[in-house]
Tab-separated table of C-alpha atoms in Angstrom:
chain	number	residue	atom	x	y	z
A	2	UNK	CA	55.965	74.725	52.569
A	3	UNK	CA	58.495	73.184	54.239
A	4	UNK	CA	62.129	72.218	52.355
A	5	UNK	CA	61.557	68.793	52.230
A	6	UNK	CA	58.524	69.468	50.401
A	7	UNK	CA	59.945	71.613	47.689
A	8	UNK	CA	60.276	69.622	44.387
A	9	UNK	CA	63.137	68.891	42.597
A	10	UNK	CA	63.052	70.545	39.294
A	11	UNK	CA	64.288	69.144	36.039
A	12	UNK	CA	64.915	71.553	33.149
A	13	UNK	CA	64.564	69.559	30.350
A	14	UNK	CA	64.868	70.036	26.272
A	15	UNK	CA	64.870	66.635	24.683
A	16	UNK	CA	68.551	66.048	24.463
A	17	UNK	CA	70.236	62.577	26.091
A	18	UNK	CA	71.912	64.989	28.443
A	19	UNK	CA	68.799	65.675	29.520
A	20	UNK	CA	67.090	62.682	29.651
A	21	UNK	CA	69.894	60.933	31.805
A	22	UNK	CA	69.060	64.189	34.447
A	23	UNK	CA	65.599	62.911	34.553
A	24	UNK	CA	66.342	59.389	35.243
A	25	UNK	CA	68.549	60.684	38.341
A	26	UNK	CA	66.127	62.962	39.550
A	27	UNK	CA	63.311	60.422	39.614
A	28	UNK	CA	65.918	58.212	41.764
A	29	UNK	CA	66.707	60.749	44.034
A	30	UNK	CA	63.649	62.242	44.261
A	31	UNK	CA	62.119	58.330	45.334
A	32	UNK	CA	64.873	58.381	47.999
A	33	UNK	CA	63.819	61.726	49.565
A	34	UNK	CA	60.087	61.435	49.157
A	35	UNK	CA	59.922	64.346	47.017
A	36	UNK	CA	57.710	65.688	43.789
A	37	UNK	CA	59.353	66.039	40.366
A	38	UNK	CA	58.482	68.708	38.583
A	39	UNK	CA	60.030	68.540	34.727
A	40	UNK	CA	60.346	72.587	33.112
A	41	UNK	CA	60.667	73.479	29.816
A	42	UNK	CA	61.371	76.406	28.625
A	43	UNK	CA	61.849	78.300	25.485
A	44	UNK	CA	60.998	81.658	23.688
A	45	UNK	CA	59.654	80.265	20.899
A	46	UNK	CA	56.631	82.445	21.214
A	47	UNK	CA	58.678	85.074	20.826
A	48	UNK	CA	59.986	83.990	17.256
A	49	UNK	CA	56.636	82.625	16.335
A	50	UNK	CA	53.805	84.193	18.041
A	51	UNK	CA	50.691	82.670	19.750
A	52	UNK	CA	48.357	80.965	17.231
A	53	UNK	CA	45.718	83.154	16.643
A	54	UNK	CA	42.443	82.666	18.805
A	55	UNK	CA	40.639	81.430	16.249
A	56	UNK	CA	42.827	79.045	15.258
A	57	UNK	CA	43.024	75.209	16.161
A	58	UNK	CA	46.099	74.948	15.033
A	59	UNK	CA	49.147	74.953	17.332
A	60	UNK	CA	52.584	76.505	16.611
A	61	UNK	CA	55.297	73.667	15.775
A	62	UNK	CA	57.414	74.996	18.178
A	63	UNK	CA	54.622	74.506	20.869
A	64	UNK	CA	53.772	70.896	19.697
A	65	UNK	CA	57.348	70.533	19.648
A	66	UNK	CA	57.996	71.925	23.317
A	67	UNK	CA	54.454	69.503	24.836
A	68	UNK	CA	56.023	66.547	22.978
A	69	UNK	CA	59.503	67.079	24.717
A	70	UNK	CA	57.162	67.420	28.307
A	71	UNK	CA	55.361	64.233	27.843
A	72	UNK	CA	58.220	62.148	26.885
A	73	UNK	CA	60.211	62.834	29.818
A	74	UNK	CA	56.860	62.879	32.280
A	75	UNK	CA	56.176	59.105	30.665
A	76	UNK	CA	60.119	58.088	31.143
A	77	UNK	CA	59.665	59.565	34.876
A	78	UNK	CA	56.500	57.193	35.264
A	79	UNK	CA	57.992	54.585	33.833
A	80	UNK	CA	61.323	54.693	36.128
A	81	UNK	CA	59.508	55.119	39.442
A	82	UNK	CA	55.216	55.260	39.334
A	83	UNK	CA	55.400	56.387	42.770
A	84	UNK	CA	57.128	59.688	41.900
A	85	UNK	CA	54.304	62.713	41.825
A	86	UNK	CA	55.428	64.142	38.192
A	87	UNK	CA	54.389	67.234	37.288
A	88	UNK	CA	55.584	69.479	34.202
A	89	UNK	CA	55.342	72.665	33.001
A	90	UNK	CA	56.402	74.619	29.425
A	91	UNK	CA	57.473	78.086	29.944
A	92	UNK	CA	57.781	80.933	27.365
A	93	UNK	CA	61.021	81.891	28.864
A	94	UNK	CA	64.704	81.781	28.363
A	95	UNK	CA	65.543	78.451	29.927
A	96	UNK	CA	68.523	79.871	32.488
A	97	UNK	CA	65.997	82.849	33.572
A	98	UNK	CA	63.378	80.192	34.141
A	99	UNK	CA	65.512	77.635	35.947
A	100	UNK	CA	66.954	80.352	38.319
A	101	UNK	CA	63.078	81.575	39.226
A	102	UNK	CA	62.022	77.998	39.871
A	103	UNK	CA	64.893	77.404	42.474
A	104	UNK	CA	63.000	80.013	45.019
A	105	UNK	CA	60.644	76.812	45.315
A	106	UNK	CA	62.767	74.331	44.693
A	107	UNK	CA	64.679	71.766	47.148
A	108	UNK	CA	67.233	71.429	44.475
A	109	UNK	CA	67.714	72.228	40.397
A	110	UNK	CA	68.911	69.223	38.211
A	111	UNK	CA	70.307	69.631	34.505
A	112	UNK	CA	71.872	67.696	31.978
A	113	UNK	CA	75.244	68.918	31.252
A	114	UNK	CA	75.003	69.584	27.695
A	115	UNK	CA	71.700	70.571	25.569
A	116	UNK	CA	71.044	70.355	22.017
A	117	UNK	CA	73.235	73.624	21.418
A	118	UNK	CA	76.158	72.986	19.144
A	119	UNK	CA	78.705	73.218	21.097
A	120	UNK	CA	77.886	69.521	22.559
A	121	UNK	CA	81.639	69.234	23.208
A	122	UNK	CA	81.744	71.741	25.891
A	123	UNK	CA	82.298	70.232	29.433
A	124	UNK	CA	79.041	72.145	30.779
A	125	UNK	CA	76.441	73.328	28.565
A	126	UNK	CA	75.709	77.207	29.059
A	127	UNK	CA	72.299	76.853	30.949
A	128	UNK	CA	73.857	74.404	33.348
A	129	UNK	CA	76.965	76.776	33.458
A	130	UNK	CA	74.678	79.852	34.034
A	131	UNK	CA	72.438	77.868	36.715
A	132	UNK	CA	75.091	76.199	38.844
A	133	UNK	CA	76.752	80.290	39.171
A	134	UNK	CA	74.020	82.023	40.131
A	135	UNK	CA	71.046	79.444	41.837
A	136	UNK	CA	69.944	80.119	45.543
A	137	UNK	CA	69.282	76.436	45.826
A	138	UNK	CA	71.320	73.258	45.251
A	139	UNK	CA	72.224	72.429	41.770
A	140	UNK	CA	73.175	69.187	40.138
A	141	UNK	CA	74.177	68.949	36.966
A	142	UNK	CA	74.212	65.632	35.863
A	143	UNK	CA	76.893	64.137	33.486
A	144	UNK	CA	75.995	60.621	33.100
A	145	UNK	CA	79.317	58.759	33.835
A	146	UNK	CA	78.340	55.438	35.808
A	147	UNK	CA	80.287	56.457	39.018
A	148	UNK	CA	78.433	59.806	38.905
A	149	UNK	CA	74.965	57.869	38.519
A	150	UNK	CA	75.720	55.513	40.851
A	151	UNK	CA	76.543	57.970	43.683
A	152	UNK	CA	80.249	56.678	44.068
A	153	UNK	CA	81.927	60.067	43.387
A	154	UNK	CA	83.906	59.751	46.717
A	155	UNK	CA	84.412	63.718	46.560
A	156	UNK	CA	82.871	66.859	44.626
């Protein structure tokens, strides 16, 4: 696959921060022609198990996790319908599964604060861990209207 090709990959977990890093990704990924691929991820099996086989029911965590996915696919469609979208939930600690998708990535995109509790931090501690240590671009967006508008005249 070629690197214009690779998707941009949004790790995503329901907070605004996060939500605002989808709504730039779908922009630039318009601009470039690329696929969007939203990632959640979360060890939430870990703490409560699959359901068992026989059972219909699914683990609030994991309705939790799809209903974070399909949010931010539908805000993705909504923004730009000619975006490919495509998402994925990952049993996975959301650094470690941010850093594997950048081997296929063109670039990795984060908010830059989660739903952690330390919301006054200047970078949340996945976007902290994933800008150190990514083989691929990262952008972690922070939502200030120069920064969204792409008139940062230096980085």
């Amino acid at each position: 696959m070629r690197d214009m090709e690779l998707p941009l990959i949004v790790g995503i977990d329901g907070s605004d921060s996060s939500l605002v890093a989808v709504d730039w990704a779908v922009d630039e990924a318009a601009r470039h022609g690329l696929p969007l691929r939203l990632v959640y991820a979360s060890l939430w099996e870990r703490y409560e198990g699959v359901a068992p086989s026989g059972s219909v029911e699914r683990p609030s965590e994991q309705v939790l996790a799809d209903d974070i996915v399909g949010s931010a696919a539908e805000r993705a469609r909504r923004r730009n319908p000619e975006v490919k979208v495509s998402t994925e939930v990952v049993p996975e600690e959301a650094a470690s599964a941010l850093l594997r998708e950048g081997h296929n990535a063109s670039a990795l995109v984060t908010g830059s604060r989660g739903r952690g509790e330390l919301t006054g931090l200047l970078l949340g501690s996945v976007s902290l861990a994933v800008a150190s240590r990514a083989h691929c671009p990262v952008i972690v967006v922070r939502g200030d209207k120069a920064g969204l508008a792409g008139t940062h005249e230096r980085i």
